[in-house]
Short mmCIF file of C-alpha atoms (C1' of nucleotides) and ligand atoms in Angstrom, two decimals:
data_model
loop_
_atom_site.label_atom_id
_atom_site.label_comp_id
_atom_site.label_asym_id
_atom_site.label_seq_id
_atom_site.Cartn_x
_atom_site.Cartn_y
_atom_site.Cartn_z
CA MET A 19 61.18 154.68 127.55
CA GLU A 20 58.65 157.24 126.33
CA PRO A 21 54.82 157.01 127.55
CA GLN A 22 52.86 154.93 125.78
CA ARG A 23 50.52 156.67 123.30
CA HIS A 24 47.67 154.76 122.58
CA PRO A 25 44.52 156.78 123.42
CA THR A 26 42.38 153.91 125.12
CA GLU A 27 45.01 151.71 127.01
CA PRO A 28 43.18 150.23 129.79
CA VAL A 29 43.66 151.65 133.31
CA GLY A 30 42.39 150.22 136.19
CA PHE A 31 39.65 148.12 134.01
CA ALA A 32 38.58 151.04 132.26
CA ARG A 33 39.54 152.42 129.06
CA HIS A 34 40.71 156.15 128.67
CA ASP A 35 43.26 158.58 127.02
CA HIS A 36 46.37 157.11 128.79
CA SER A 37 48.74 159.81 127.31
CA HIS A 38 46.51 162.93 128.99
CA CYS A 39 46.38 160.67 132.41
CA VAL A 40 50.21 160.47 132.78
CA GLU A 41 50.77 164.24 131.79
CA ASP A 42 48.28 165.51 133.79
CA ALA A 43 48.93 163.57 137.00
CA LEU A 44 52.57 164.28 136.47
CA ALA A 45 51.91 168.21 136.38
CA ALA A 46 49.44 167.92 139.25
CA ALA A 47 52.07 166.05 141.32
CA GLU A 48 54.41 168.93 140.62
CA ALA A 49 52.07 171.66 141.27
CA ARG A 50 51.13 170.10 144.75
CA CYS A 51 54.65 169.46 145.80
CA LEU A 52 55.49 173.19 144.79
CA TYR A 53 52.59 174.36 146.88
CA GLU A 54 53.43 171.91 149.79
CA GLY A 55 57.19 172.64 149.64
CA LEU A 56 57.93 168.68 148.95
CA ARG A 57 61.06 167.92 146.66
CA PHE A 58 60.05 166.54 143.64
CA THR A 59 63.32 165.46 142.57
CA PRO A 60 64.27 163.44 139.29
CA VAL A 61 63.91 159.97 140.87
CA ARG A 62 60.77 160.69 142.68
CA ARG A 63 59.26 162.25 139.44
CA ARG A 64 60.41 159.27 137.10
CA ALA A 65 59.28 156.97 139.44
CA LEU A 66 55.60 158.51 139.66
CA GLU A 67 55.90 158.44 135.79
CA ILE A 68 56.87 154.99 135.86
CA LEU A 69 53.96 153.82 137.72
CA LEU A 70 51.57 155.70 136.08
CA GLU A 71 52.54 154.79 132.60
CA ARG A 72 51.86 151.14 133.25
CA HIS A 73 48.87 151.80 135.66
CA ARG A 74 49.70 148.48 137.02
CA ALA A 75 51.00 147.45 140.25
CA MET A 76 54.82 147.12 140.01
CA GLY A 77 57.22 145.84 142.61
CA ALA A 78 59.91 148.16 143.69
CA TYR A 79 62.45 145.95 141.66
CA GLU A 80 60.44 146.46 138.66
CA VAL A 81 60.62 150.07 138.97
CA LEU A 82 64.27 149.81 140.24
CA GLU A 83 65.10 148.28 136.85
CA ARG A 84 63.79 151.33 135.08
CA LEU A 85 65.38 153.86 136.80
CA GLN A 86 68.57 152.02 136.45
CA ALA A 87 68.05 152.04 132.64
CA GLU A 88 68.13 155.71 132.86
CA GLY A 89 71.13 156.40 135.42
CA LEU A 90 68.51 157.19 138.20
CA GLY A 91 69.98 155.50 141.14
CA ALA A 92 71.47 151.72 141.02
CA GLN A 93 70.57 150.11 144.15
CA PRO A 94 67.20 149.02 146.08
CA PRO A 95 67.27 151.82 148.54
CA ALA A 96 66.91 154.13 145.48
CA ALA A 97 63.57 152.73 144.38
CA TYR A 98 62.23 152.16 148.01
CA ARG A 99 63.23 155.91 148.89
CA ALA A 100 61.28 157.15 145.88
CA LEU A 101 58.52 154.88 146.34
CA ASP A 102 58.30 155.50 149.96
CA PHE A 103 57.86 159.59 149.30
CA LEU A 104 55.24 158.74 147.00
CA VAL A 105 53.24 156.49 149.42
CA ALA A 106 53.86 159.08 152.11
CA ASN A 107 52.25 161.71 150.29
CA GLY A 108 49.69 160.23 148.53
CA PHE A 109 50.76 160.06 144.88
CA ALA A 110 51.10 156.32 145.30
CA HIS A 111 49.96 153.47 147.17
CA ARG A 112 51.51 149.90 148.35
CA VAL A 113 49.28 146.93 147.69
CA GLU A 114 50.14 144.39 150.28
CA ARG A 115 48.64 141.59 148.75
CA LEU A 116 51.28 142.11 145.79
CA ASN A 117 54.28 143.68 147.56
CA ALA A 118 53.63 146.28 145.04
CA PHE A 119 53.11 149.71 144.47
CA VAL A 120 50.55 151.59 142.02
CA ALA A 121 49.80 155.21 141.26
CA CYS A 122 46.93 156.83 143.04
CA ASN A 123 43.68 157.60 141.06
CA HIS A 124 42.45 160.04 143.37
CA PRO A 125 45.33 162.23 144.12
CA GLY A 126 44.90 165.02 146.41
CA GLU A 127 41.43 163.98 147.55
CA ASP A 128 42.49 162.52 151.06
CA HIS A 129 40.81 158.92 150.79
CA ILE A 130 41.21 155.42 151.88
CA PRO A 131 41.52 153.26 149.06
CA ALA A 132 40.57 150.03 148.41
CA PHE A 133 41.98 147.92 145.65
CA LEU A 134 40.36 145.32 142.94
CA ILE A 135 43.22 142.92 141.90
CA CYS A 136 42.79 140.82 138.78
CA ARG A 137 44.84 137.70 139.62
CA SER A 138 45.05 136.95 135.83
CA CYS A 139 46.54 140.15 134.36
CA ASN A 140 47.50 141.63 137.86
CA ARG A 141 45.82 144.87 136.63
CA VAL A 142 44.60 146.99 139.96
CA ALA A 143 41.67 149.20 140.26
CA GLU A 144 41.49 151.72 142.73
CA THR A 145 38.23 152.33 144.65
CA VAL A 146 37.12 153.94 148.02
CA ALA A 147 36.31 152.12 151.23
CA LEU A 148 35.09 154.47 153.72
CA PRO A 149 32.05 152.20 154.50
CA ALA A 150 34.10 149.53 155.44
CA ARG A 151 36.41 151.81 157.69
CA ALA A 152 33.37 152.76 159.47
CA GLN A 153 32.31 149.39 160.31
CA LEU A 154 35.75 148.36 161.32
CA VAL A 155 36.03 151.34 163.73
CA SER A 156 33.15 150.41 165.25
CA ALA A 157 33.76 146.68 165.52
CA ALA A 158 37.16 147.54 167.09
CA ALA A 159 35.71 150.34 169.33
CA ALA A 160 34.27 147.55 171.39
CA SER A 161 37.78 146.29 172.41
CA GLY A 162 39.20 149.75 172.90
CA PHE A 163 40.89 149.09 169.46
CA GLU A 164 42.01 152.48 168.02
CA VAL A 165 42.12 152.15 164.03
CA GLU A 166 44.73 154.47 162.37
CA ARG A 167 44.80 152.84 158.92
CA VAL A 168 42.64 150.63 156.91
CA LEU A 169 43.67 148.21 153.98
CA VAL A 170 40.87 146.93 151.88
CA GLU A 171 41.85 144.38 148.95
CA ALA A 172 39.67 142.25 146.89
CA GLU A 173 41.40 139.50 144.57
CA GLY A 174 39.05 138.41 141.52
CA ARG A 175 39.08 138.73 138.01
CA CYS A 176 38.42 141.61 135.62
CA ALA A 177 35.99 141.76 133.05
CA ALA A 178 38.42 141.23 130.16
CA CYS A 179 39.95 138.28 131.74
CA ARG A 180 36.81 136.74 132.16
CA GLN A 181 35.71 137.14 128.91
CA SER A 182 39.06 135.61 127.36
CA ASP A 183 38.60 132.97 129.51
CA SER A 184 35.39 131.56 128.15
CA GLU A 185 36.64 132.22 124.65
CA MET B 29 58.10 123.89 174.48
CA GLU B 30 54.95 122.99 176.15
CA PRO B 31 51.90 125.52 175.83
CA GLN B 32 51.55 128.36 178.14
CA ARG B 33 49.14 127.67 180.81
CA HIS B 34 48.46 131.21 182.31
CA PRO B 35 44.54 131.26 182.52
CA THR B 36 44.13 134.89 181.38
CA GLU B 37 46.78 135.01 178.51
CA PRO B 38 45.58 137.58 175.94
CA VAL B 39 43.95 136.17 172.66
CA GLY B 40 43.51 138.87 170.49
CA PHE B 41 43.05 141.70 172.78
CA ALA B 42 40.45 139.94 175.19
CA ARG B 43 41.41 137.58 177.96
CA HIS B 44 40.27 134.11 178.06
CA ASP B 45 41.23 130.38 179.43
CA HIS B 46 44.13 129.74 177.03
CA SER B 47 45.14 126.33 178.06
CA HIS B 48 41.52 125.04 176.81
CA CYS B 49 41.49 127.03 173.76
CA VAL B 50 44.73 125.45 172.30
CA GLU B 51 43.46 121.85 173.11
CA ASP B 52 39.96 122.58 171.95
CA ALA B 53 40.85 124.21 168.47
CA LEU B 54 43.50 121.34 168.26
CA ALA B 55 40.50 118.56 168.59
CA ALA B 56 38.20 120.55 166.53
CA ALA B 57 40.75 120.62 163.69
CA GLU B 58 41.36 116.87 164.32
CA ALA B 59 37.60 116.01 163.99
CA ARG B 60 37.01 118.26 161.07
CA CYS B 61 40.06 116.75 159.00
CA LEU B 62 38.44 113.26 159.92
CA TYR B 63 35.41 114.34 158.45
CA GLU B 64 36.68 115.86 155.35
CA GLY B 65 39.02 113.37 154.51
CA LEU B 66 42.02 115.52 155.10
CA ARG B 67 45.22 114.72 156.42
CA PHE B 68 46.14 116.25 159.84
CA THR B 69 49.89 115.24 159.69
CA PRO B 70 52.21 115.95 162.69
CA VAL B 71 54.03 118.79 161.14
CA ARG B 72 50.42 120.24 160.37
CA ARG B 73 48.95 119.63 163.43
CA ARG B 74 52.36 121.06 165.19
CA ALA B 75 52.08 124.11 163.07
CA LEU B 76 48.56 124.80 164.08
CA GLU B 77 49.46 124.61 167.74
CA ILE B 78 52.52 126.57 167.52
CA LEU B 79 50.08 129.34 166.25
CA LEU B 80 47.57 128.56 168.73
CA GLU B 81 50.02 128.49 171.59
CA ARG B 82 51.26 132.19 170.81
CA HIS B 83 47.77 133.70 169.53
CA ARG B 84 49.88 136.00 167.45
CA ALA B 85 50.61 136.65 163.84
CA MET B 86 53.84 134.56 163.28
CA GLY B 87 56.10 134.52 160.33
CA ALA B 88 56.85 131.58 158.56
CA TYR B 89 60.44 131.38 159.64
CA GLU B 90 59.46 131.81 163.35
CA VAL B 91 56.98 128.63 162.82
CA LEU B 92 60.03 127.14 160.89
CA GLU B 93 62.26 127.50 164.06
CA ARG B 94 60.06 125.83 166.50
CA LEU B 95 59.34 123.03 164.13
CA GLN B 96 63.16 122.38 163.17
CA ALA B 97 63.55 122.37 167.25
CA GLU B 98 61.29 119.42 167.08
CA GLY B 99 62.69 117.76 163.96
CA LEU B 100 59.74 118.01 162.03
CA GLY B 101 60.94 119.84 159.03
CA ALA B 102 64.28 121.63 158.57
CA GLN B 103 63.70 123.72 155.54
CA PRO B 104 61.35 126.68 154.45
CA PRO B 105 59.11 124.71 152.50
CA ALA B 106 58.06 122.45 155.36
CA ALA B 107 56.76 125.49 157.18
CA TYR B 108 55.28 126.76 154.18
CA ARG B 109 53.84 123.65 153.07
CA ALA B 110 52.04 123.32 156.38
CA LEU B 111 50.92 126.74 156.81
CA ASP B 112 49.68 126.47 153.17
CA PHE B 113 47.58 123.63 154.62
CA LEU B 114 46.20 125.49 157.16
CA VAL B 115 45.26 128.63 155.39
CA ALA B 116 43.70 126.36 152.26
CA ASN B 117 41.74 124.71 154.92
CA GLY B 118 40.64 127.42 156.96
CA PHE B 119 42.42 126.54 160.38
CA ALA B 120 44.47 129.89 159.82
CA HIS B 121 44.80 133.05 157.90
CA ARG B 122 47.42 134.76 156.25
CA VAL B 123 47.76 138.67 157.53
CA GLU B 124 49.00 140.40 154.43
CA ARG B 125 50.19 143.45 156.22
CA LEU B 126 52.42 141.52 158.22
CA ASN B 127 53.38 138.93 155.97
CA ALA B 128 52.36 136.56 158.98
CA PHE B 129 50.08 133.92 159.81
CA VAL B 130 47.58 133.73 162.62
CA ALA B 131 45.14 130.80 163.66
CA CYS B 132 41.45 131.37 162.83
CA ASN B 133 39.03 132.36 165.83
CA HIS B 134 36.19 130.86 163.83
CA PRO B 135 37.22 127.66 162.53
CA GLY B 136 34.60 125.83 160.65
CA GLU B 137 32.36 128.88 160.13
CA ASP B 138 32.93 130.12 156.82
CA HIS B 139 33.31 133.33 157.37
CA ILE B 140 35.49 136.55 155.86
CA PRO B 141 37.99 137.89 158.61
CA ALA B 142 38.99 141.00 158.89
CA PHE B 143 42.03 141.94 161.50
CA LEU B 144 43.07 144.61 163.78
CA ILE B 145 46.58 144.81 164.22
CA CYS B 146 48.34 146.72 166.88
CA ARG B 147 51.40 148.35 165.82
CA SER B 148 52.96 148.49 169.20
CA CYS B 149 52.67 144.73 170.24
CA ASN B 150 51.69 143.11 166.86
CA ARG B 151 48.96 141.32 168.60
CA VAL B 152 46.33 140.65 166.19
CA ALA B 153 42.43 140.06 166.92
CA GLU B 154 40.37 138.60 164.33
CA THR B 155 36.84 139.95 163.71
CA VAL B 156 34.30 139.75 160.31
CA ALA B 157 34.01 141.67 157.55
CA LEU B 158 31.02 140.65 155.90
CA PRO B 159 29.59 144.26 155.05
CA ALA B 160 32.81 145.29 153.90
CA ARG B 161 32.43 142.65 151.10
CA ALA B 162 28.99 143.24 150.10
CA GLN B 163 30.34 146.87 149.47
CA LEU B 164 33.41 146.01 147.48
CA VAL B 165 31.30 143.43 145.46
CA SER B 166 28.61 145.85 144.46
CA ALA B 167 31.46 148.52 143.78
CA ALA B 168 33.31 145.88 141.71
CA ALA B 169 30.14 144.69 139.88
CA ALA B 170 30.11 148.26 137.74
CA SER B 171 33.47 147.49 135.95
CA GLY B 172 32.37 143.82 135.49
CA PHE B 173 35.21 142.71 138.09
CA GLU B 174 34.40 139.46 139.78
CA VAL B 175 35.38 139.63 143.54
CA GLU B 176 36.59 136.12 144.80
CA ARG B 177 38.49 137.08 148.10
CA VAL B 178 38.46 139.90 150.25
CA LEU B 179 40.99 141.19 152.60
CA VAL B 180 40.32 143.64 155.12
CA GLU B 181 43.34 144.73 157.81
CA ALA B 182 43.25 147.55 160.24
CA GLU B 183 46.41 149.01 161.94
CA GLY B 184 46.13 150.80 164.90
CA ARG B 185 46.61 150.43 168.60
CA CYS B 186 45.01 148.14 171.34
CA ALA B 187 43.68 149.07 174.56
CA ALA B 188 46.60 147.65 176.50
CA CYS B 189 48.94 149.58 174.24
CA ARG B 190 47.70 152.81 174.68
CA GLN B 191 47.09 152.46 177.98
CA SER B 192 50.90 151.89 178.72
CA ASP B 193 51.74 154.76 176.61
CA SER B 194 49.93 157.43 178.75
CA GLU B 195 51.46 155.90 181.48
"C1'" DC C 1 52.72 93.77 142.69
"C1'" DT C 2 52.84 97.98 140.87
"C1'" DT C 3 51.14 102.42 140.03
"C1'" DG C 4 49.93 106.84 141.41
"C1'" DC C 5 49.22 110.38 144.35
"C1'" DG C 6 50.05 113.15 148.31
"C1'" DG C 7 53.20 114.46 151.45
"C1'" DT C 8 57.98 115.42 152.81
"C1'" DG C 9 63.14 116.05 152.37
"C1'" DT C 10 66.83 118.96 150.07
"C1'" DT C 11 69.14 121.98 147.50
"C1'" DA C 12 69.45 126.30 145.62
"C1'" DT C 13 67.51 130.51 144.23
"C1'" DA C 14 64.07 134.31 143.76
"C1'" DA C 15 62.16 138.16 145.12
"C1'" DC C 16 61.28 141.74 148.67
"C1'" DA C 17 63.28 144.89 152.11
"C1'" DT C 18 66.36 147.40 155.14
"C1'" DA C 19 70.69 149.07 158.20
"C1'" DT C 20 74.57 151.83 158.08
"C1'" DC C 21 77.78 155.01 156.49
"C1'" DA C 22 79.79 158.27 153.17
"C1'" DT C 23 78.71 161.98 150.04
"C1'" DT C 24 76.60 165.67 147.61
"C1'" DT C 25 73.06 169.15 147.11
"C1'" DA C 26 69.89 172.63 148.28
"C1'" DG C 27 68.26 176.30 150.81
"C1'" DA C 28 68.68 179.05 155.15
"C1'" DC C 29 71.04 182.37 157.35
"C1'" DG C 30 74.34 185.98 159.21
"C1'" DC D 30 79.03 185.39 149.50
"C1'" DG D 31 80.59 181.95 152.53
"C1'" DT D 32 79.21 178.59 155.60
"C1'" DC D 33 76.25 175.29 158.20
"C1'" DT D 34 72.37 172.24 158.27
"C1'" DA D 35 69.11 168.81 156.97
"C1'" DA D 36 67.76 166.35 153.24
"C1'" DA D 37 68.67 163.73 149.72
"C1'" DT D 38 71.37 160.28 147.43
"C1'" DG D 39 75.06 156.85 146.44
"C1'" DA D 40 76.98 152.54 147.68
"C1'" DT D 41 77.92 148.41 150.02
"C1'" DA D 42 76.32 145.02 152.70
"C1'" DT D 43 72.98 142.14 154.56
"C1'" DG D 44 68.28 140.47 156.51
"C1'" DT D 45 63.76 138.58 155.43
"C1'" DT D 46 60.12 136.08 153.18
"C1'" DA D 47 58.77 132.78 149.41
"C1'" DT D 48 59.32 129.70 145.88
"C1'" DA D 49 61.14 126.60 142.12
"C1'" DA D 50 62.66 122.04 141.00
"C1'" DC D 51 63.45 117.20 141.72
"C1'" DA D 52 64.29 113.22 144.49
"C1'" DC D 53 62.35 109.87 147.81
"C1'" DC D 54 58.62 107.49 150.79
"C1'" DG D 55 54.38 105.19 152.05
"C1'" DC D 56 49.94 104.30 151.53
"C1'" DA D 57 46.15 102.64 149.12
"C1'" DA D 58 43.36 101.68 144.57
"C1'" DG D 59 43.27 98.56 141.14
ZN1 ZN E 212 44.56 156.68 145.87
ZN1 ZN E 213 42.48 141.05 134.36
ZN1 ZN E 214 39.08 133.23 160.90
ZN1 ZN E 215 49.19 146.53 171.37
#
DNA sequence: CTTGCGGTGTTATAACATATCATTTAGACG
DNA sequence: CGTCTAAATGATATGTTATAACACCGCAAG
């Protein structure tokens, strides 16, 4: 119900002060919405908070469950609408491989995300994919294809899971 | 029901001799299965043929429909099993963005596919993503993440669709 | 023959996503 | 302040994609 307070919760695959990262990201989102005239409604705010709390990719129905528990929308469309808003405005990304959503690690930075997805613990780390995009754009140009959006996702195993495997 | 015979049917976004390309790919798959001791059963063979005929990304249920029409399996698992076999052995790829499958353009070549997906006509062209993989692997190494599989998909518009747009 | 394994048939259900229409709310405007 | 409008939400229903689970069959090794 309330954010986890352990100061070294893993995010992506690194440890960090989780309580601050949730608060900061939420505050930043709030500020940016105000600035850009976007409506950061309770459902949307809470949906982002849910993604941030876990710092994992979460399915829409998983988010929905938590919204329901607090009376913020009871049906699938509520969750999808909130998540669509977050994705459309760069507060979160959709991870195609998992049919799931994850809070953005570089909000407000105008970037092309790339994801590292651990197939054991399902955690997701976000990095950037600019070189991949450049390569693809030039490859595409040969056939007259115009690239609008690029999606880069790597599947593998994170350090922690590889470690625990060999134990 | 029977393969399209138009000699300049588009594949990916280029034109080519489609009738031969279906036959050739099927024969090559057959040969490779024989060589590697894989069982190229009627359902699997026909599923690949269906993907090749269209040379588009097809949903599992779309493939299923066509299999059903020929009495080759009536339920979803039949299609998923056949498609899983094709993907596992490199005869086809899964396009995550579309939750769909497409016959491989470089069978037997041990490659990392990248896809160009036209958001208008839904056609898919396959190209290669080696540089993207290298970049990702090195980015991942910093956090101890081991990349096993890389997925690169670009969304945009093909030459034909851009053309017809401006008309 | 018989035993095991891979492939298939079949049922049921899980998981993900959207169309549609009614209702409410927030803000713009006169 | 009222009233209009557009955006957001509520609610119902349904569509789409994917898998779990178990039964059965055929083939080939032992
Ligand atoms: Zn991001
Ligand atoms: Zn892990
Ligand atoms: Zn391929
Ligand atoms: Zn097109």
